[in-house]
Tab-separated table of C-alpha atoms in Angstrom:
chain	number	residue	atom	x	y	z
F	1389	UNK	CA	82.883	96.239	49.812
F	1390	UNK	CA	84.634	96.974	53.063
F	1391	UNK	CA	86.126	95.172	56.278
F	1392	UNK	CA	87.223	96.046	59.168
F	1393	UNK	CA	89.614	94.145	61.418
F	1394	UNK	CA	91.136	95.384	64.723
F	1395	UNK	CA	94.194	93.921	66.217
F	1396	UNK	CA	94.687	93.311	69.727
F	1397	UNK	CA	97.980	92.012	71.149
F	1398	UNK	CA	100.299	92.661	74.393
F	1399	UNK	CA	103.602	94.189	73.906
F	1400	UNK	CA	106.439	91.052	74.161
F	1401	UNK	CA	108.160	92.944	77.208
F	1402	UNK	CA	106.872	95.353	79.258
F	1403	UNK	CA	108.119	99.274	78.426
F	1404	UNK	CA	106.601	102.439	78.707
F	1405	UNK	CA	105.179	102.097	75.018
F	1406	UNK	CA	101.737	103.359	73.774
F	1407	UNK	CA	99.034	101.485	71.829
F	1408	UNK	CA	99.414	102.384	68.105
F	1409	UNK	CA	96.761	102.889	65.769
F	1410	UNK	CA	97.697	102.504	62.307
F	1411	UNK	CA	95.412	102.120	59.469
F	1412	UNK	CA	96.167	100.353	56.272
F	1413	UNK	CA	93.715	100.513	53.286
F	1414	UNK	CA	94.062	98.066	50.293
F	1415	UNK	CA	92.014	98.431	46.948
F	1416	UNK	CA	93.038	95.172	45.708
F	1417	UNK	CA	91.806	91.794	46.779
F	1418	UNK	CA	94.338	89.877	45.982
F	1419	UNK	CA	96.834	92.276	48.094
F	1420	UNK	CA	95.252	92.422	51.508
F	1421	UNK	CA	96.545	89.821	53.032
F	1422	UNK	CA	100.552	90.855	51.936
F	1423	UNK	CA	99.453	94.104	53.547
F	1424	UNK	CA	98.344	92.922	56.680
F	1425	UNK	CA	101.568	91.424	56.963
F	1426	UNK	CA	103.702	94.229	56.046
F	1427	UNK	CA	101.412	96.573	58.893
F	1428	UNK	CA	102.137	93.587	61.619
F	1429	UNK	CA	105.507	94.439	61.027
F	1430	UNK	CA	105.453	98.311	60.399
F	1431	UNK	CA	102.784	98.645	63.391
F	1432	UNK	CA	105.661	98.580	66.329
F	1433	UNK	CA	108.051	101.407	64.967
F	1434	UNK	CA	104.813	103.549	65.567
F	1435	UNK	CA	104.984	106.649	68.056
F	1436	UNK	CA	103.315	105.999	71.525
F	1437	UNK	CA	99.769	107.313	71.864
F	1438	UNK	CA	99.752	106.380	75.590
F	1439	UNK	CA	102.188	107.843	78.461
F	1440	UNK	CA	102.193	105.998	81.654
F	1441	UNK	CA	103.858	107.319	84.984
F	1442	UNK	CA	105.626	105.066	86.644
F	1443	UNK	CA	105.994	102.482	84.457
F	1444	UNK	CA	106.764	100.008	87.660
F	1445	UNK	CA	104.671	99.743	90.581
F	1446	UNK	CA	106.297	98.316	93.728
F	1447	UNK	CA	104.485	97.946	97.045
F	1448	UNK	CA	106.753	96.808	99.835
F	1449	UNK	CA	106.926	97.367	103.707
F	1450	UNK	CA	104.195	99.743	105.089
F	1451	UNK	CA	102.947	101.033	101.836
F	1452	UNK	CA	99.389	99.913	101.127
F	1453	UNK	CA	99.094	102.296	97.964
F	1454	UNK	CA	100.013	103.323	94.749
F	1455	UNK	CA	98.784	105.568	92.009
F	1456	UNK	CA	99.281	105.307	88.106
F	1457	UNK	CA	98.702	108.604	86.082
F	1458	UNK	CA	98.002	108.336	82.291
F	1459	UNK	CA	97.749	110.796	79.559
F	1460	UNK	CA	96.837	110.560	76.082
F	1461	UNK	CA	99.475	111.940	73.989
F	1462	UNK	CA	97.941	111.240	70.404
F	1463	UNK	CA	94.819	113.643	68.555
F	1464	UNK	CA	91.835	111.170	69.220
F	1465	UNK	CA	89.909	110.457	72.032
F	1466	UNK	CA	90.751	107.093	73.219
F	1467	UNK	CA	89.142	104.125	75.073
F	1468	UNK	CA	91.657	101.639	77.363
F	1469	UNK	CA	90.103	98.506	79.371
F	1470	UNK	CA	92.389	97.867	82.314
F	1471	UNK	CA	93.190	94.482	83.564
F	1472	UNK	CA	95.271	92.471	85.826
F	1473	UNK	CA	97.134	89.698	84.034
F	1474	UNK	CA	99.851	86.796	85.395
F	1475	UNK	CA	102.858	86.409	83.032
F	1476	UNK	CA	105.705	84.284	82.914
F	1477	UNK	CA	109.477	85.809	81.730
F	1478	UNK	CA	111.819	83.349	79.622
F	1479	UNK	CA	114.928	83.468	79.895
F	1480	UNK	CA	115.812	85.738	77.093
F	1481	UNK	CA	113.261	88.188	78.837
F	1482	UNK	CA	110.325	87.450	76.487
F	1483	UNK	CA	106.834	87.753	78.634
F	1484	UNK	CA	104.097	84.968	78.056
F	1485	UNK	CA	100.292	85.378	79.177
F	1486	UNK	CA	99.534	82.553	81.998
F	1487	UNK	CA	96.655	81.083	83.825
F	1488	UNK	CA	98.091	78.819	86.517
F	1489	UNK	CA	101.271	78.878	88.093
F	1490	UNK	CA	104.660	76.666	88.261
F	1491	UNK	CA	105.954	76.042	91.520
F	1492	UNK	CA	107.807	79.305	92.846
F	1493	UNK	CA	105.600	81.515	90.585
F	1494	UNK	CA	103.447	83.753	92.890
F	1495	UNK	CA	101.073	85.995	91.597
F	1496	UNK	CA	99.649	89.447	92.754
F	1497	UNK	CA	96.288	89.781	91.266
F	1498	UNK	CA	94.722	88.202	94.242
F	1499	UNK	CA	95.998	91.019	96.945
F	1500	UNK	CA	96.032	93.919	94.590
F	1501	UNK	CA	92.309	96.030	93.672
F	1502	UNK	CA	92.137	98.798	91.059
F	1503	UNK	CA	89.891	101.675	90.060
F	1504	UNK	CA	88.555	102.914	87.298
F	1505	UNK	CA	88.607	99.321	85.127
F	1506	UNK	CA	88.005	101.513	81.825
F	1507	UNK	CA	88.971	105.068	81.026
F	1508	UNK	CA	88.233	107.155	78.131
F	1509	UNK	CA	90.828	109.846	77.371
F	1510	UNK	CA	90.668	112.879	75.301
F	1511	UNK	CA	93.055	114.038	73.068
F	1512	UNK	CA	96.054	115.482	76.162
F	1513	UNK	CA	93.717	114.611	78.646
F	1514	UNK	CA	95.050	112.499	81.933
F	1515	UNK	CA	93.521	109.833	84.343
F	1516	UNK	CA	94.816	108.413	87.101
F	1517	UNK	CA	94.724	105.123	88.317
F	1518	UNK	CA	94.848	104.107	91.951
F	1519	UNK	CA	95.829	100.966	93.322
F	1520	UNK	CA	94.950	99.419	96.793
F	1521	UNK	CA	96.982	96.294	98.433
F	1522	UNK	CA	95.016	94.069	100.419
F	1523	UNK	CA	97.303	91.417	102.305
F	1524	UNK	CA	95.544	88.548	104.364
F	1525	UNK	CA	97.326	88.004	107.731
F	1526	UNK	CA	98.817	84.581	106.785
F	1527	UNK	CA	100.482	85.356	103.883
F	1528	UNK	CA	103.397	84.023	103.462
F	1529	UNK	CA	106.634	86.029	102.687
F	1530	UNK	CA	108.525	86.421	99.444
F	1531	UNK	CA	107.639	88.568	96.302
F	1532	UNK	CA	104.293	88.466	94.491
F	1533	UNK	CA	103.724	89.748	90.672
F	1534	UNK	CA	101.159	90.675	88.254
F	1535	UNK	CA	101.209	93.433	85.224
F	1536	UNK	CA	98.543	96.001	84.359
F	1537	UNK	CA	97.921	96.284	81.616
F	1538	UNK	CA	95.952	99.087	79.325
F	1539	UNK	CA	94.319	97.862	76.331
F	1540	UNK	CA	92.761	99.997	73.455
F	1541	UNK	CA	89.263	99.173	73.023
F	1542	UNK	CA	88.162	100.318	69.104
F	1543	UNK	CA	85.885	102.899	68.575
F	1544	UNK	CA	82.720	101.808	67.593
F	1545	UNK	CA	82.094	104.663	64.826
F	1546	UNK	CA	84.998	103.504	63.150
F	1547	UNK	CA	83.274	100.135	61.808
F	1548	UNK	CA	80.114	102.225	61.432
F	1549	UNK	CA	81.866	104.941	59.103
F	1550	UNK	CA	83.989	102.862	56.831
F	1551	UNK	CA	82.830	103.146	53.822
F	1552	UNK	CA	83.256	106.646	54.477
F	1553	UNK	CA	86.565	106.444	54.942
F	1554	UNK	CA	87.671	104.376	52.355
F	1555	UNK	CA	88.532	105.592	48.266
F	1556	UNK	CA	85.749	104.481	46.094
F	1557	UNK	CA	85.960	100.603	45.193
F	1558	UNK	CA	85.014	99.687	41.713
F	1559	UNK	CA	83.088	96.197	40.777
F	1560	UNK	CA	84.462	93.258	42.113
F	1561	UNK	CA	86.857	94.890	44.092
F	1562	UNK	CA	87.273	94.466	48.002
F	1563	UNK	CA	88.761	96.951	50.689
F	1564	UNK	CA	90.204	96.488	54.193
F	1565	UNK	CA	90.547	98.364	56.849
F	1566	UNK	CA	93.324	97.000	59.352
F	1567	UNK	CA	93.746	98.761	62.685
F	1568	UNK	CA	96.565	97.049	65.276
F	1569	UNK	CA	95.909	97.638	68.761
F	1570	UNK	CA	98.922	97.055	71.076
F	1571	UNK	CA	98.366	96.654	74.896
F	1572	UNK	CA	100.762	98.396	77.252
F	1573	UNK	CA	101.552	96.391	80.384
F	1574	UNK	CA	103.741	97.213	83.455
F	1575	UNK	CA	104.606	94.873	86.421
F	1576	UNK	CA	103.043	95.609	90.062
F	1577	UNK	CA	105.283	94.406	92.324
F	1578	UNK	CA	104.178	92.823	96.003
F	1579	UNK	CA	107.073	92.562	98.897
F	1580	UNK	CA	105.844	91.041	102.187
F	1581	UNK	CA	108.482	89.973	105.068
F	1582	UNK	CA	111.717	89.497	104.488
F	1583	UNK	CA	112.924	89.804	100.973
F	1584	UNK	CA	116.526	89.989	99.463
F	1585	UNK	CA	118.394	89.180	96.201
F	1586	UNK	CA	121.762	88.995	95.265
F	1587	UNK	CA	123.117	89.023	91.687
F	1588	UNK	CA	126.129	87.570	89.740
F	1589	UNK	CA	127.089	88.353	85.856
F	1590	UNK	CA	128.824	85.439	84.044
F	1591	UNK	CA	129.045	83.928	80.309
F	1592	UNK	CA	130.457	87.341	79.143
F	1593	UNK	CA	131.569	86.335	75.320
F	1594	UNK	CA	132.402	88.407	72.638
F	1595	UNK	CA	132.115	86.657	69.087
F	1596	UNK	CA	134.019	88.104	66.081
F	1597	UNK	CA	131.001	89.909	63.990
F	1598	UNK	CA	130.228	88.993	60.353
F	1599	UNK	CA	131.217	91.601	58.041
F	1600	UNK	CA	129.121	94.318	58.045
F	1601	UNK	CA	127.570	92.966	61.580
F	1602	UNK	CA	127.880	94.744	64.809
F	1603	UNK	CA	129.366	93.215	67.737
F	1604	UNK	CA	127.384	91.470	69.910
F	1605	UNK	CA	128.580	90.878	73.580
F	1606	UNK	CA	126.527	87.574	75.786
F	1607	UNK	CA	125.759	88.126	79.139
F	1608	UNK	CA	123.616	86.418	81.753
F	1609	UNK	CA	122.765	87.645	84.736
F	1610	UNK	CA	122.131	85.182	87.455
F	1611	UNK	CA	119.989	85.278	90.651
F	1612	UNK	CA	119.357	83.938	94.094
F	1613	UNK	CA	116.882	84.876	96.589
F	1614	UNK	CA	113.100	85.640	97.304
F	1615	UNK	CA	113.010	88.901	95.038
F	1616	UNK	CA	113.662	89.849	91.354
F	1617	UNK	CA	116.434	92.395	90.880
F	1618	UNK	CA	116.220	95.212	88.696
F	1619	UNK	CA	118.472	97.673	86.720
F	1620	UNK	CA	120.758	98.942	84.098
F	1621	UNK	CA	123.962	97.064	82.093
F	1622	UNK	CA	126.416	99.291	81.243
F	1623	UNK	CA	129.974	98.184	79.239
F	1624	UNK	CA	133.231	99.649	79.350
F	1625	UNK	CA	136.465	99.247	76.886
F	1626	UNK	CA	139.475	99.983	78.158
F	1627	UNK	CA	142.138	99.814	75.393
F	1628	UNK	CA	146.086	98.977	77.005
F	1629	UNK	CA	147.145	102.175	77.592
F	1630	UNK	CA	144.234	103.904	77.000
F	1631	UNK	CA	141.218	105.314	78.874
F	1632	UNK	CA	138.219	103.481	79.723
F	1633	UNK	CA	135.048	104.318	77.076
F	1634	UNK	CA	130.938	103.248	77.123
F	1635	UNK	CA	130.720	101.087	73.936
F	1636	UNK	CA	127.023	99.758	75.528
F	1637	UNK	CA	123.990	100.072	77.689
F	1638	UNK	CA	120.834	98.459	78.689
F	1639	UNK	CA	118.369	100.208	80.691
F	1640	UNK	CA	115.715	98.801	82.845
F	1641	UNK	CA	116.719	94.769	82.977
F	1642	UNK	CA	114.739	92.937	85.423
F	1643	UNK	CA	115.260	89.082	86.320
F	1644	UNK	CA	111.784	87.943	87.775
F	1645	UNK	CA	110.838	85.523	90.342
F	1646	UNK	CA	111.174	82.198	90.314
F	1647	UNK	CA	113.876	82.417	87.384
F	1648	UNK	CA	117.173	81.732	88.682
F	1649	UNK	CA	118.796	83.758	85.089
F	1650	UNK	CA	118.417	85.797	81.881
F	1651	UNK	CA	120.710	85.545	78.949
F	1652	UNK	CA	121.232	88.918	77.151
F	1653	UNK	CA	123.004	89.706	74.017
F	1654	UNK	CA	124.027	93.545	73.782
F	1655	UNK	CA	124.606	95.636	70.891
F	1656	UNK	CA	127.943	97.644	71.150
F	1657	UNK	CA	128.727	100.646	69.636
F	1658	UNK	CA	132.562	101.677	70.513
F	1659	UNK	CA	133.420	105.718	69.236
F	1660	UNK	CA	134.319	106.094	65.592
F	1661	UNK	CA	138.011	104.711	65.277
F	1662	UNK	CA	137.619	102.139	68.300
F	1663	UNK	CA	138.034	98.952	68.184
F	1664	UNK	CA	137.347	96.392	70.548
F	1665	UNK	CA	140.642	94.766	70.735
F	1666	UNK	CA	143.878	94.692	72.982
F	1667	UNK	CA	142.031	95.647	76.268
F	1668	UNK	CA	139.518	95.194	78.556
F	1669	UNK	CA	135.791	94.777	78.794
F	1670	UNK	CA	134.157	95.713	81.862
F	1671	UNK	CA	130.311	95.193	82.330
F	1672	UNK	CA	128.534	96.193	85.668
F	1673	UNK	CA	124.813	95.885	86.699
F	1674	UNK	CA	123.854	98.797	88.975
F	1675	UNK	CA	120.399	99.681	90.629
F	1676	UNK	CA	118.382	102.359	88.654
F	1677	UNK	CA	119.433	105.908	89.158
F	1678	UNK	CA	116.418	106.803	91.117
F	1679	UNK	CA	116.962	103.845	93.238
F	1680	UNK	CA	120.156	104.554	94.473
F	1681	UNK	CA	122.228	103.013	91.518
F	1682	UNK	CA	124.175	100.957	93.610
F	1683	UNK	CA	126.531	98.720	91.915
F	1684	UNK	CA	124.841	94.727	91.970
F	1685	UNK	CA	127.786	93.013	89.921
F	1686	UNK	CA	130.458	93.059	87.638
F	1687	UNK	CA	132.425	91.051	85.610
F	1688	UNK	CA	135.408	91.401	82.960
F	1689	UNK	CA	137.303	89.730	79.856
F	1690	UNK	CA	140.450	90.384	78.641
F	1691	UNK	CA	140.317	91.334	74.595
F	1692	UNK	CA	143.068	89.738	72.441
């Protein structure tokens, strides 16, 4: 005997990530459930079937339009549904699925129309996806914010075919079939009037590591105005005497609307026979490259 079960669950942040397929097949009753397990956790290290260009979508000023292009990058033909969802950031940068919103939380799925709502891709195969903003006359200014997001629908013959696809069970025992299905999601961004945002980094701390532990440097980034701010951490060590080095980097940080901060621990990883002692740290927050990459804020601490 065979089952099939499909998994269907949104990325925790949104990245320019694929949906992954990846099918695990159990003989053994008593092991499926161990296995499912071990595939929930196996299932995001998997390559990206689904490439996405941009992977941000902001509307602002004059512009009424936008257009998404996809391609599938994996060897099946693939099915996405498209849909508009609201979602809330925490703190740490962690995105939760929301119906109604907080005060300061404004949404964008009410000014923003799409087309196609479904798309099947073939193996290299592209689609693109075009987006129209509709703004009523009285809307009021400030930033607005929904994600589209792109998920895999499963392929009907693959239920219909699995006992094809499976090794030959013996008596008594039972197969399954697990197939995870990870949504993609990016943010479309709404600016109307007069927007700004300024940004400030504080709370820098560097812990000693555990043995065998890398360090770990705490940031938060703080914000004020109508807008979210967007863009890249970058750290530099400057040992006394020495010249400054990149010992870490974030790409692509965002603090949404209405949160006022994010908290961020970073990873660093100073050049073989550095160590992060008897200097300086330096952290900035700059705009992307493509936006300008003008420097946002900066902060330092002094290392003993």
């Amino acid at each position: 005997m065979w089952f099939s079960i499909f998994d269907a669950r949104p990325l925790a942040a949104d990245a320019d990530c694929g949906p992954i397929q990846w099918p695990h097949l159990l003989r053994e009753s008593g092991g499926w459930l161990l296995g499912a397990c071990l595939m929930m956790i196996a299932a995001p290290h998997a390559f990206a079937d689904l490439m996405l260009a941009p992977t941000r979508i902001v509307l602002e000023k004059n512009q009424r339009s936008a257009q998404l292009d996809l391609i599938n990058n994996g060897e099946e033909t693939a099915t996405y549904r498209i849909n508009l969802v609201n979602r809330r950031m925490s703190e740490t940068g962690e995105f939760s699925v929301i119906d109604s919103p907080r005060p300061g939380e404004q949404f964008a799925d009410e000014l923003v129309r799409y087309s196609p709502r479904q798309v099947v891709l073939a193996p290299g195969r592209g689609q693109t996806v075009r987006i129209l903003l509709r703004k009523p006359a009285d809307l009021p200014a400030g930033e607005y914010r929904s994600h589209l997001q792109f998920d895999r629908v499963p392929e009907a013959t693959g239920a219909a075919s699995i006992n094809a696809q499976g090794p030959a069970l013996g008596p008594g025992e039972v197969g399954v079939q697990l197939t995870a299905l990870i949504g993609v999601s990016i943010p479309v961004i709404v600016r109307h009037g007069d927007t700004s945002a300024t940004v400030t980094l504080s709370g820098l701390e560097l812990p000693k590591p555990a043995p065998g532990q890398p360090s770990m440097l705490t940031v938060v980034l703080q914000r004020s105005g109508n807008r979210s701010v967007y863009g890249d951490l970058a750290v530099m060590f400057t040992p006394q005497g020495g010249a400054a080095q990149e010992v870490g980097k974030a790409g692509g940080l965002a603090v949404y609307t209405p949160n006022s901060l994010r908290r961020v621990k970073l990873e660093l990883k100073p050049p073989a026979g550095l160590t992060l002692t008897r200097g300086s740290l330096r952290v900035t927050f700059r705009e992307r490259p493509d936006a300008g990459g003008k420097l946002l804020a900066e902060a330092a601490i002094e290392l003993p």
